[in-house]
Each structure stands twice: as structure tokens, then as C-alpha cells.
Tab-separated table of C-alpha atoms and ligand atoms in Angstrom:
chain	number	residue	atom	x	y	z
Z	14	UNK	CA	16.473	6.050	20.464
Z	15	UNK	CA	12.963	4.376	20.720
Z	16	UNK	CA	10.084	6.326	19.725
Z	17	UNK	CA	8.925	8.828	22.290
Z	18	UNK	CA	4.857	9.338	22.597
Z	19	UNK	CA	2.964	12.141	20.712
Z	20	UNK	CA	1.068	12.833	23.478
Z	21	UNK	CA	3.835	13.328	25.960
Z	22	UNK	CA	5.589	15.498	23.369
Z	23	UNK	CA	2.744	17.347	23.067
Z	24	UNK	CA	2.181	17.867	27.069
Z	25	UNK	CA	5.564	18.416	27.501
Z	26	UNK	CA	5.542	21.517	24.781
Z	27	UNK	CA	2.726	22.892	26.305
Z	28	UNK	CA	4.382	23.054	29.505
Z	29	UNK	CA	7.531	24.248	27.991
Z	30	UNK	CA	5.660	26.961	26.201
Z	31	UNK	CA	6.397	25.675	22.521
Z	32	UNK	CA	5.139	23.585	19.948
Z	33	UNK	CA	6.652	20.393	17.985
Z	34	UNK	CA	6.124	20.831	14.464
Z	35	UNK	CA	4.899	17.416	12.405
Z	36	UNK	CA	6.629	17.954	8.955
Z	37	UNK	CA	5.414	15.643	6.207
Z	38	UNK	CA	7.560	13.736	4.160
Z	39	UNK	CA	6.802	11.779	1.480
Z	40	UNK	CA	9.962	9.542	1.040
Z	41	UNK	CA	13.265	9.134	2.641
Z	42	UNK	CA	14.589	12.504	1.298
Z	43	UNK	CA	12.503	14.271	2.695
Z	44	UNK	CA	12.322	12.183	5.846
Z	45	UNK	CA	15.820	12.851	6.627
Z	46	UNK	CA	15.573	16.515	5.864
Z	47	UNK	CA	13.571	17.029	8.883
Z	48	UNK	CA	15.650	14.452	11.150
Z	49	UNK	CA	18.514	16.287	10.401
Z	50	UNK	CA	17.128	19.855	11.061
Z	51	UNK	CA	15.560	18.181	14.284
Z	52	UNK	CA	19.123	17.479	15.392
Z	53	UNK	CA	20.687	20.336	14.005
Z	54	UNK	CA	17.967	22.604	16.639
Z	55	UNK	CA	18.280	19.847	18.749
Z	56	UNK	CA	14.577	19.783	18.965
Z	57	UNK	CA	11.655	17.035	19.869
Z	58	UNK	CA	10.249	17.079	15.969
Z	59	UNK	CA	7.065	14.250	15.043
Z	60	UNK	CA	8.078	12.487	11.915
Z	61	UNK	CA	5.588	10.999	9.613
Z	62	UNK	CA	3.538	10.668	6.495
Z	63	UNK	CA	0.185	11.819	5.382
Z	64	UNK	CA	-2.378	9.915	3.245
Z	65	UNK	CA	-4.251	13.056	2.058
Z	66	UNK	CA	-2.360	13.771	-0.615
Z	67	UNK	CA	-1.632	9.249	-1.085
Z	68	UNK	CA	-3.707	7.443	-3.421
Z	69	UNK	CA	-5.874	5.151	-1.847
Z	70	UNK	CA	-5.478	2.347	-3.265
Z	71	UNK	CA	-1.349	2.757	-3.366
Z	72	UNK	CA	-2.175	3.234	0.665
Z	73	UNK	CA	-4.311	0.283	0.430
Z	74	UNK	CA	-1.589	-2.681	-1.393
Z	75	UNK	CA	1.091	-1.933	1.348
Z	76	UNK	CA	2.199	1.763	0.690
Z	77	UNK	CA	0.810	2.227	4.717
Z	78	UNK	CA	3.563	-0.289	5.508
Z	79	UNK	CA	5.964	0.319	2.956
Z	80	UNK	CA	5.866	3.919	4.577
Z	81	UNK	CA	6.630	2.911	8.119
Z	82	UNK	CA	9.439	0.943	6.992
Z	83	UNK	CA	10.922	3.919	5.973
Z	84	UNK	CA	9.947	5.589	9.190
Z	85	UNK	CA	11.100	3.300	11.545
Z	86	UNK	CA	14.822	2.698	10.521
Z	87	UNK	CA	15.456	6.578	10.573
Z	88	UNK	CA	13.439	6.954	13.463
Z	89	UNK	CA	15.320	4.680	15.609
Z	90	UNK	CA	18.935	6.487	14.840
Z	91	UNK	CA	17.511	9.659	15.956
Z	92	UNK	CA	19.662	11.822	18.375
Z	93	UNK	CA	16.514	13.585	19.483
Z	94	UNK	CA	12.778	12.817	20.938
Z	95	UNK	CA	10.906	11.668	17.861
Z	96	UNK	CA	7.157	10.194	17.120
Z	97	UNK	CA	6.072	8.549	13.893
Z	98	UNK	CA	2.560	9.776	13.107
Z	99	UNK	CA	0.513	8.086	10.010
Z	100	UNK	CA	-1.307	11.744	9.104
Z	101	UNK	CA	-4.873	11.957	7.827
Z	102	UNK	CA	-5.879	8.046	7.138
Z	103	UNK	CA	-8.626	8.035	4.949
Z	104	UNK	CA	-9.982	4.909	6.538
Z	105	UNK	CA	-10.071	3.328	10.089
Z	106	UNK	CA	-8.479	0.338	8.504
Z	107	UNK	CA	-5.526	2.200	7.104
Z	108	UNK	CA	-4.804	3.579	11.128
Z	109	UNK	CA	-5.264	0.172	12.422
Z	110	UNK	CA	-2.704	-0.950	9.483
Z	111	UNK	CA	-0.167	2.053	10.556
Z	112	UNK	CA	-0.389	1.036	13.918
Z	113	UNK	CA	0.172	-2.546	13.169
Z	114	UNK	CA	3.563	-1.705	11.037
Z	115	UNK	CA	4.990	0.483	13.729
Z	116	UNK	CA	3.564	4.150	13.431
Z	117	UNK	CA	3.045	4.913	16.839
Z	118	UNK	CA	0.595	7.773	16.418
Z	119	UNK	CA	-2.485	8.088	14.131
Z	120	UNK	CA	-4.441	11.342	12.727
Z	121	UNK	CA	-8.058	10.213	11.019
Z	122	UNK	CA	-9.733	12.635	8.777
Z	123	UNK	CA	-13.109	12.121	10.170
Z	124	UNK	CA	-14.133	15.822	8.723
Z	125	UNK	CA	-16.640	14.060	6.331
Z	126	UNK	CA	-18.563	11.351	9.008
Z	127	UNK	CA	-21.650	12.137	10.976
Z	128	UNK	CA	-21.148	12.816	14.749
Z	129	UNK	CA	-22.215	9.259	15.634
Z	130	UNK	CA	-20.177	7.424	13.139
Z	131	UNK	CA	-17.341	9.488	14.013
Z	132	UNK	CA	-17.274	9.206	18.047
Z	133	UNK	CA	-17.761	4.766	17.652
Z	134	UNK	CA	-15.091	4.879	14.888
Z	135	UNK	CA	-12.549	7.150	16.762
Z	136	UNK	CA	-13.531	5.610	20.378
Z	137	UNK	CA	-12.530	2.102	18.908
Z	138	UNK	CA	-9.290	3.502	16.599
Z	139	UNK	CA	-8.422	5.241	20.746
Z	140	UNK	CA	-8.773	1.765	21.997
Z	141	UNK	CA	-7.051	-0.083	19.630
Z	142	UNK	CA	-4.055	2.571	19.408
Z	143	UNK	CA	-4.060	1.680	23.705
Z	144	UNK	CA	-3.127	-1.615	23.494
Z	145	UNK	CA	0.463	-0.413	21.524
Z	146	UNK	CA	0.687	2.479	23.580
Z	147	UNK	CA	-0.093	4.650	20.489
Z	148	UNK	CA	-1.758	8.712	20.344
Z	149	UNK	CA	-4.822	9.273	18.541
Z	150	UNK	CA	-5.164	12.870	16.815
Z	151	UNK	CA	-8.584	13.556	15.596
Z	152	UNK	CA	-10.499	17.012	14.010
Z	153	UNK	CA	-13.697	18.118	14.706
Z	154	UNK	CA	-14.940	20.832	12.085
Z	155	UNK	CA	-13.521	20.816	8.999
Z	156	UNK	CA	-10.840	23.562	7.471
Z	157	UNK	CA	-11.624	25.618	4.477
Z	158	UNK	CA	-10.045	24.136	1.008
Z	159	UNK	CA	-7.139	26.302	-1.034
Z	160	UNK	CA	-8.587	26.965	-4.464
Z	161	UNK	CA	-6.645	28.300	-7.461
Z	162	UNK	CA	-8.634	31.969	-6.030
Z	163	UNK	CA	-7.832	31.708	-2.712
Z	164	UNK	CA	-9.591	30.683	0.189
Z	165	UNK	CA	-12.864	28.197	-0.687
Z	166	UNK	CA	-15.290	28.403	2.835
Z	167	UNK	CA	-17.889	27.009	1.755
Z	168	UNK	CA	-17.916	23.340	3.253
Z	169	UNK	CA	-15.837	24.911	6.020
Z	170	UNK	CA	-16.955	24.583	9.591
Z	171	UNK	CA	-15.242	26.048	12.933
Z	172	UNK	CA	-14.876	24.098	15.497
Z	173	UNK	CA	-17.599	24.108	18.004
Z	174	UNK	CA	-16.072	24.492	21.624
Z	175	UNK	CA	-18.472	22.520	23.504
Z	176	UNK	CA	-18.762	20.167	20.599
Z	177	UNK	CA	-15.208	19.528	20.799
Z	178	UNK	CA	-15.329	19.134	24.558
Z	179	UNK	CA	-18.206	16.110	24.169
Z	180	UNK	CA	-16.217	14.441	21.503
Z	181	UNK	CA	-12.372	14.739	23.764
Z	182	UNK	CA	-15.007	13.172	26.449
Z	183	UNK	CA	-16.696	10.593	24.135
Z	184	UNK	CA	-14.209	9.464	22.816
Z	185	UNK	CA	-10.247	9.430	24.444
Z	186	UNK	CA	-8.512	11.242	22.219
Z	187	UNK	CA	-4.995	12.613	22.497
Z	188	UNK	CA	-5.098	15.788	20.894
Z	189	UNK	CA	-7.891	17.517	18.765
Z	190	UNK	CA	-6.954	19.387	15.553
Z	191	UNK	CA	-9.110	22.568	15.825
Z	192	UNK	CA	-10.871	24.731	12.488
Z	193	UNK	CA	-10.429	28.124	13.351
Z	194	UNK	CA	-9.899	29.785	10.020
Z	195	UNK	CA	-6.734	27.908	9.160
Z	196	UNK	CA	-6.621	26.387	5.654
Z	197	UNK	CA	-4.861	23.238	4.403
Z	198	UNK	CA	-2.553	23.603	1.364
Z	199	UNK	CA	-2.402	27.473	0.649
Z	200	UNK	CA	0.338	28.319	-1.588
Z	201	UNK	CA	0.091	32.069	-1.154
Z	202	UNK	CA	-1.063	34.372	1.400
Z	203	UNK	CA	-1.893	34.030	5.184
Z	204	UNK	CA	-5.300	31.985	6.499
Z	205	UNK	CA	-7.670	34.553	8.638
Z	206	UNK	CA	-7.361	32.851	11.791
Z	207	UNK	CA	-9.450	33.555	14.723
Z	208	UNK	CA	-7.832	33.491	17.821
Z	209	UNK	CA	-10.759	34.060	19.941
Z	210	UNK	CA	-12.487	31.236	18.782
Z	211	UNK	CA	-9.172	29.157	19.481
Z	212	UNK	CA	-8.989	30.198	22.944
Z	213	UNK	CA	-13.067	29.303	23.062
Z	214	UNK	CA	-11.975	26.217	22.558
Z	215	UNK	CA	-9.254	26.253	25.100
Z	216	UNK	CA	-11.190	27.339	27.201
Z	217	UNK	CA	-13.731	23.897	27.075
Z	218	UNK	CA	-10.923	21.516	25.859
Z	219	UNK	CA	-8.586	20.257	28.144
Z	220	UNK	CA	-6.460	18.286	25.504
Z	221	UNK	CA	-3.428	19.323	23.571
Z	222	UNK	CA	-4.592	21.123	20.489
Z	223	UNK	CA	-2.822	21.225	16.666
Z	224	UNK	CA	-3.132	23.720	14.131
Z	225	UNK	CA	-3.094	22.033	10.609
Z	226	UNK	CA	-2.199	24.400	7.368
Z	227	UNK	CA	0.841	25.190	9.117
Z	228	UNK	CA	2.594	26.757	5.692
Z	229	UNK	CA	-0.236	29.602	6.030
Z	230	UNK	CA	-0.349	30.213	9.468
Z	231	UNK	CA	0.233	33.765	10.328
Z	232	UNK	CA	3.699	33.748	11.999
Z	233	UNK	CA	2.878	36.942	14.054
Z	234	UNK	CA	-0.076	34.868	15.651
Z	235	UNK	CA	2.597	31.927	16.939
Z	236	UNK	CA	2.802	33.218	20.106
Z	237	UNK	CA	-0.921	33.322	21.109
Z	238	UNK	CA	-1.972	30.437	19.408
Z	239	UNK	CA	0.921	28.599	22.000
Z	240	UNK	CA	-0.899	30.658	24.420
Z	241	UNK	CA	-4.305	28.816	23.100
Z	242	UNK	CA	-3.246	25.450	23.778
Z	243	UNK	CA	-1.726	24.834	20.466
Z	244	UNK	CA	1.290	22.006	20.950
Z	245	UNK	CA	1.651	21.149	17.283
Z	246	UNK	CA	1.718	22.678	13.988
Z	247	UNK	CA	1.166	20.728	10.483
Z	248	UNK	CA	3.357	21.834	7.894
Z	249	UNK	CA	2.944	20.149	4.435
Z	250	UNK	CA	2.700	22.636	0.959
Z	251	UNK	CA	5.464	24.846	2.115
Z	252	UNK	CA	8.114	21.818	2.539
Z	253	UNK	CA	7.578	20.631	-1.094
Z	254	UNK	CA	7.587	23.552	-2.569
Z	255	UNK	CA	10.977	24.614	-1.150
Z	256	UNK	CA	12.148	20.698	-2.525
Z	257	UNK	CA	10.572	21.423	-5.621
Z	258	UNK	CA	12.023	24.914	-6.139
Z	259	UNK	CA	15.507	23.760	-5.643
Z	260	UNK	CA	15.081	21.118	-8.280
Z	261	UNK	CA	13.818	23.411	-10.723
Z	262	UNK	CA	17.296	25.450	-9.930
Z	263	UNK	CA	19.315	22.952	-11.184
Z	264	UNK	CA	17.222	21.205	-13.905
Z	265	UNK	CA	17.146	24.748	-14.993
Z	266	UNK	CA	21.202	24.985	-15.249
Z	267	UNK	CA	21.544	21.036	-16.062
Z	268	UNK	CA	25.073	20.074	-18.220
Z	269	UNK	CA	24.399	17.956	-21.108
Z	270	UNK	CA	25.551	14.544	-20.505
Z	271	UNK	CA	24.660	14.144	-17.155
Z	272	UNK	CA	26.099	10.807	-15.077
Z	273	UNK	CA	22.179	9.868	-14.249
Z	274	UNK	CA	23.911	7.808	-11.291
Z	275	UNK	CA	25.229	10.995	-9.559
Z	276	UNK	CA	22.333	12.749	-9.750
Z	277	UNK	CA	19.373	10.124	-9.187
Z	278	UNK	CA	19.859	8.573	-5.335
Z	279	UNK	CA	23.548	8.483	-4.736
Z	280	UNK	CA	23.140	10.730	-1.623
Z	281	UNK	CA	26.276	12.468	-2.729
Z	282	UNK	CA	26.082	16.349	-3.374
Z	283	UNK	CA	25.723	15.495	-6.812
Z	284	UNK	CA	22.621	13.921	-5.851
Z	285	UNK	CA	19.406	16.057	-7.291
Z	286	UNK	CA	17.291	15.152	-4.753
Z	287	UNK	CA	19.883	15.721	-1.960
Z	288	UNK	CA	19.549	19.227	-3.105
Z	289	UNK	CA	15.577	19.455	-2.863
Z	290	UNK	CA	16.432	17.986	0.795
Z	291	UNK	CA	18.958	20.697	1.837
Z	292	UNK	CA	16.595	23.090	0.548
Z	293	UNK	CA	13.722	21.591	2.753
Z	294	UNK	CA	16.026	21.032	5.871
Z	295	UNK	CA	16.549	24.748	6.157
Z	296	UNK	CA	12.786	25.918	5.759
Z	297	UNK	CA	11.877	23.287	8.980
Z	298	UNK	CA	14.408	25.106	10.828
Z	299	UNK	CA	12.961	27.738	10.300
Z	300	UNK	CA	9.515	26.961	11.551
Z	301	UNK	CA	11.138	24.980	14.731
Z	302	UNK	CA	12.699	28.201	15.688
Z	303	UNK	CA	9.566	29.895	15.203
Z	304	UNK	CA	7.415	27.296	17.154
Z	305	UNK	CA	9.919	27.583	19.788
Z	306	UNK	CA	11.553	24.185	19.541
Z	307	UNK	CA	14.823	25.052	19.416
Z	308	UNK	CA	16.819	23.245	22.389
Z	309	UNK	CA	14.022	21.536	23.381
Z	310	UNK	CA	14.963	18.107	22.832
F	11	13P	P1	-0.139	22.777	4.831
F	11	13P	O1	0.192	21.937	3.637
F	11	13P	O2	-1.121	23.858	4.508
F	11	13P	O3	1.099	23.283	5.512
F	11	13P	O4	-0.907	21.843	5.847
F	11	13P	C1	-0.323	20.616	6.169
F	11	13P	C2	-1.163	19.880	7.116
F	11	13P	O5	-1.985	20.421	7.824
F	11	13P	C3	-0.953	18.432	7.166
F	11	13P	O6	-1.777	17.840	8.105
């Protein structure tokens, strides 16, 4: 199946009364473990990778590419509507490179730019991403940081409504990720979102919005944040630490003498990393269901 638009997923979910969940992978594993709980809901699901969490210069000497190579292949054989998004660039160069290898949808973390860097930077990344017939996601405030703690706030800002209006205007976007108390990576606990201040913004934003720190959004609050324009969560910390845990099951029980072939990348059951993707498969069902996905593809 080609590659379905971001955007259009997105519009269509909002008119459907759902949201398509963007689960990060970080290799094929993991890649295929949301595929095949994508097809196993048969729901719309955007693929992709995020460079937050990438080192830079790996991103920089061909892991963008090497990354949409894996992408592509797996995107292609899908039996349901998918989108390849390059999550979180750290540089406008990096997008442009995503887009170039095939990605075709781009998130830049702009959080740290002044207003007038980031509206030229994002208008031209919009333009450029036009010309493939690529989505642009961008952020305007910036989401609080886990800490060991808790919750850090202190470089935190909320989006601004009529901010975030100007900058949709200024410069094209697709879809704006919104602050509104969410928090990226939270291993424990629920973020204090505020759904007022979401629906502020959907009040003044006419765009498709996306709720990043999907692993600690409250799932009671689903429903209204749908009703607040949201047509994508990010889930990330949650997904590896289900892979992770399953791992840890089996290292914990391993037989001495192991084959190392059966257990390092044969794809066979014996396969440890097959088991971290069963594990991971399950927990994005999960969230589909709860984003309302299910059957929606
Ligand atoms: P979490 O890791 O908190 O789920 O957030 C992921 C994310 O927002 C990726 O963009």
C-alpha cells in the first residue's frame, strides 16, 4: 500500500471522532510490533522514528536514511493506512534529509528557537515538505521534562492560543503539537493536563492538534482531549519499557548454553527480541483501542 498522508489521517480521525496513535520505534522489532497491532485492530497507525532520544551525529552520517530504509520496506506491505513520520529532528537539515529518503512526514523540535527563527525555519521546512507532498508537525511551547522526582516545570511553557493561531497562519503547518501540562518521557504517574487550556487552543486553532507524552496521558481525559481537537497521540517511554521488561523476563530465566543464533535475530519464537516485540505489540493495542482506532482503517 503506498503511504497515506499524515494530514489526511489526521482530518479524517477528527472527523471520525478518534485519534491515530504515532508509536516510536527504534529498529525493525519494534517497527513491526506496531504494524502488526495496526493490522491486528485494523487501524490507520503513523509509523516512524524519533531523533530525540538519536545521537546527533549517528543521525547526522546516514542513521536519518538508514532509518527510512527500514521504514519504507515495512511500510509499503502494510494492510492498513500508514504514514512514516521522522519525529523531533533536531535540525532543519535532518527533516529536509528525512524527506529526501522517503519519510513522508516531519516533526521539528523548534521548542528551543526564538519566534522569528522558528516561523522562517518551519515556513521553508512547510515548503520544502510541499513539493513531495509531505506533513509538517511543529510545537509551539515547550512540555515540562521527567526528572528522577517527577515532573521538572521549570523551562516549561503552555501553549499560547493566539500564539499558536499566528504561527498555524505564519507558517503552513499541518498539525501543531500543543503544551498543556503533558510531559515527555514520564515513567510513573499521570501528567496534570489542562483541558481548558486545550480547548483554548481549539478554540483559535483550526489545525489538527497532537498530544506528545502519550505514555502519561491520563486515559480518563481521552475522550475530551478528542473532543479538543486532538487527532494524534505520541507514545514513546511506555513502548520500551514493555520491550525491555519482557527481556529482562527471560534473561532472568536464561539456560546455560544458549544457541546465540536462536535467540539474537532469527525472528523465530526463540528469538529474544521477538519477545520484547510481542510484548510491545500488545501495549499499542491497547492505546489504539483507547484512542478509538480500532476498525478505523
Ligand atoms: P512519551 O515517551 O512520554 O510517551 O512521549 C513520546 C513522545 O511524545 C514522542 O514524541
Amino acid at each position: 500500500m503506498a503511504l497515506d498522508s499524515m494530514r489526511g489521517m489526521m482530518d479524517r480521525a477528527r472527523a471520525g471522532g478518534y485519534a491515530v496513535g504515532y508509536f516510536e520505534a527504534w529498529d525493525s522489532y519494534s517497527l513491526e510490533a506496531v504494524l502488526e497491532a495496526a493490522e491486528a485492530e485494523q487501524a490507520p497507525v503513523i509509523l516512524g522514528f524519533g531523533c530525540m532520544m538519536a545521537d546527533g551525529a549517528w543521525l547526522d552520517a546516514g542513521g536519518v536514511e538508514m532509518l527510512a530504509g527500514l521504514g519504507l520496506p515495512l511500510a509499503h506491505r502494510a494492510r492498513v493506512p500508514v504514514a512514516l513520520l521522522l519525529n523531533e529532528a533536531h535540525t532543519l537539515e535532518q527533516a529536509r534529509r528525512g524527506l529526501d529518503a522517503g519519510f513522508n512526514a516531519v516533526m521539528m523540535d523548534r521548542s528551543a528557537w526564538a519566534w522569528d527563527r522558528a516561523v522562517r525555519e518551519i515556513a521553508e521546512l512547510v515548503a520544502y515538505a510541499r513539493t513531495r507532498g509531505a506533513s509538517v508537525e511543529a510545537e509551539l511551547g515547550r512540555l515540562p521534562d521527567a526528572v528522577a522526582e517527577g515532573i521538572d516545570d521549570s523551562a516549561a511553557a503552555l501553549t499560547d492560543p493566539e500564539q499558536a493561531a499566528e504561527f498555524a497562519h505564519l507558517t503552513g503547518i499541518d498539525c501543531l503539537a500543543v503544551s498543556v501540562g503533558n510531559v515527555h518521557l514520564l515513567t510513573s504517574g499521570y501528567a496534570p493536563v489542562d483541558l481548558d487550556h486545550l480547548e483554548a487552543i481549539h478554540r483559535r486553532v483550526g489545525l489538527p492538534l497532537v498530544m506528545h507524552g502519550g505514555t502519561s496521558f491520563p486515559p480518563q481525559a481521552v475522550p475530551r482531549a478528542l473532543a479538543g481537537g486532538v487527532a494524534k497521540f505520541n507514545v514513546g517511554t511506555i513502548l520500551k519499557k514493555r520491550f525491555l521488561d519482557a527481556i529482562r523476563g527471560r534473561v532472568a530465566v536464561w539456560p546455560a548454553g544458549v544457541d546465540p543464533h536462536q535467540v539474537l535475530g532469527s525472528h523465530k519464537d526463540t528469538d529474544l527480541l521477538n519477545t520484547g516485540k510481542t510484548a510491545m505489540a500488545a501495549e499499542v493495542r491497547r492505546l489504539i483501542k483507547l484512542y478509538g482506532g480500532s476498525g478505523k482503517a
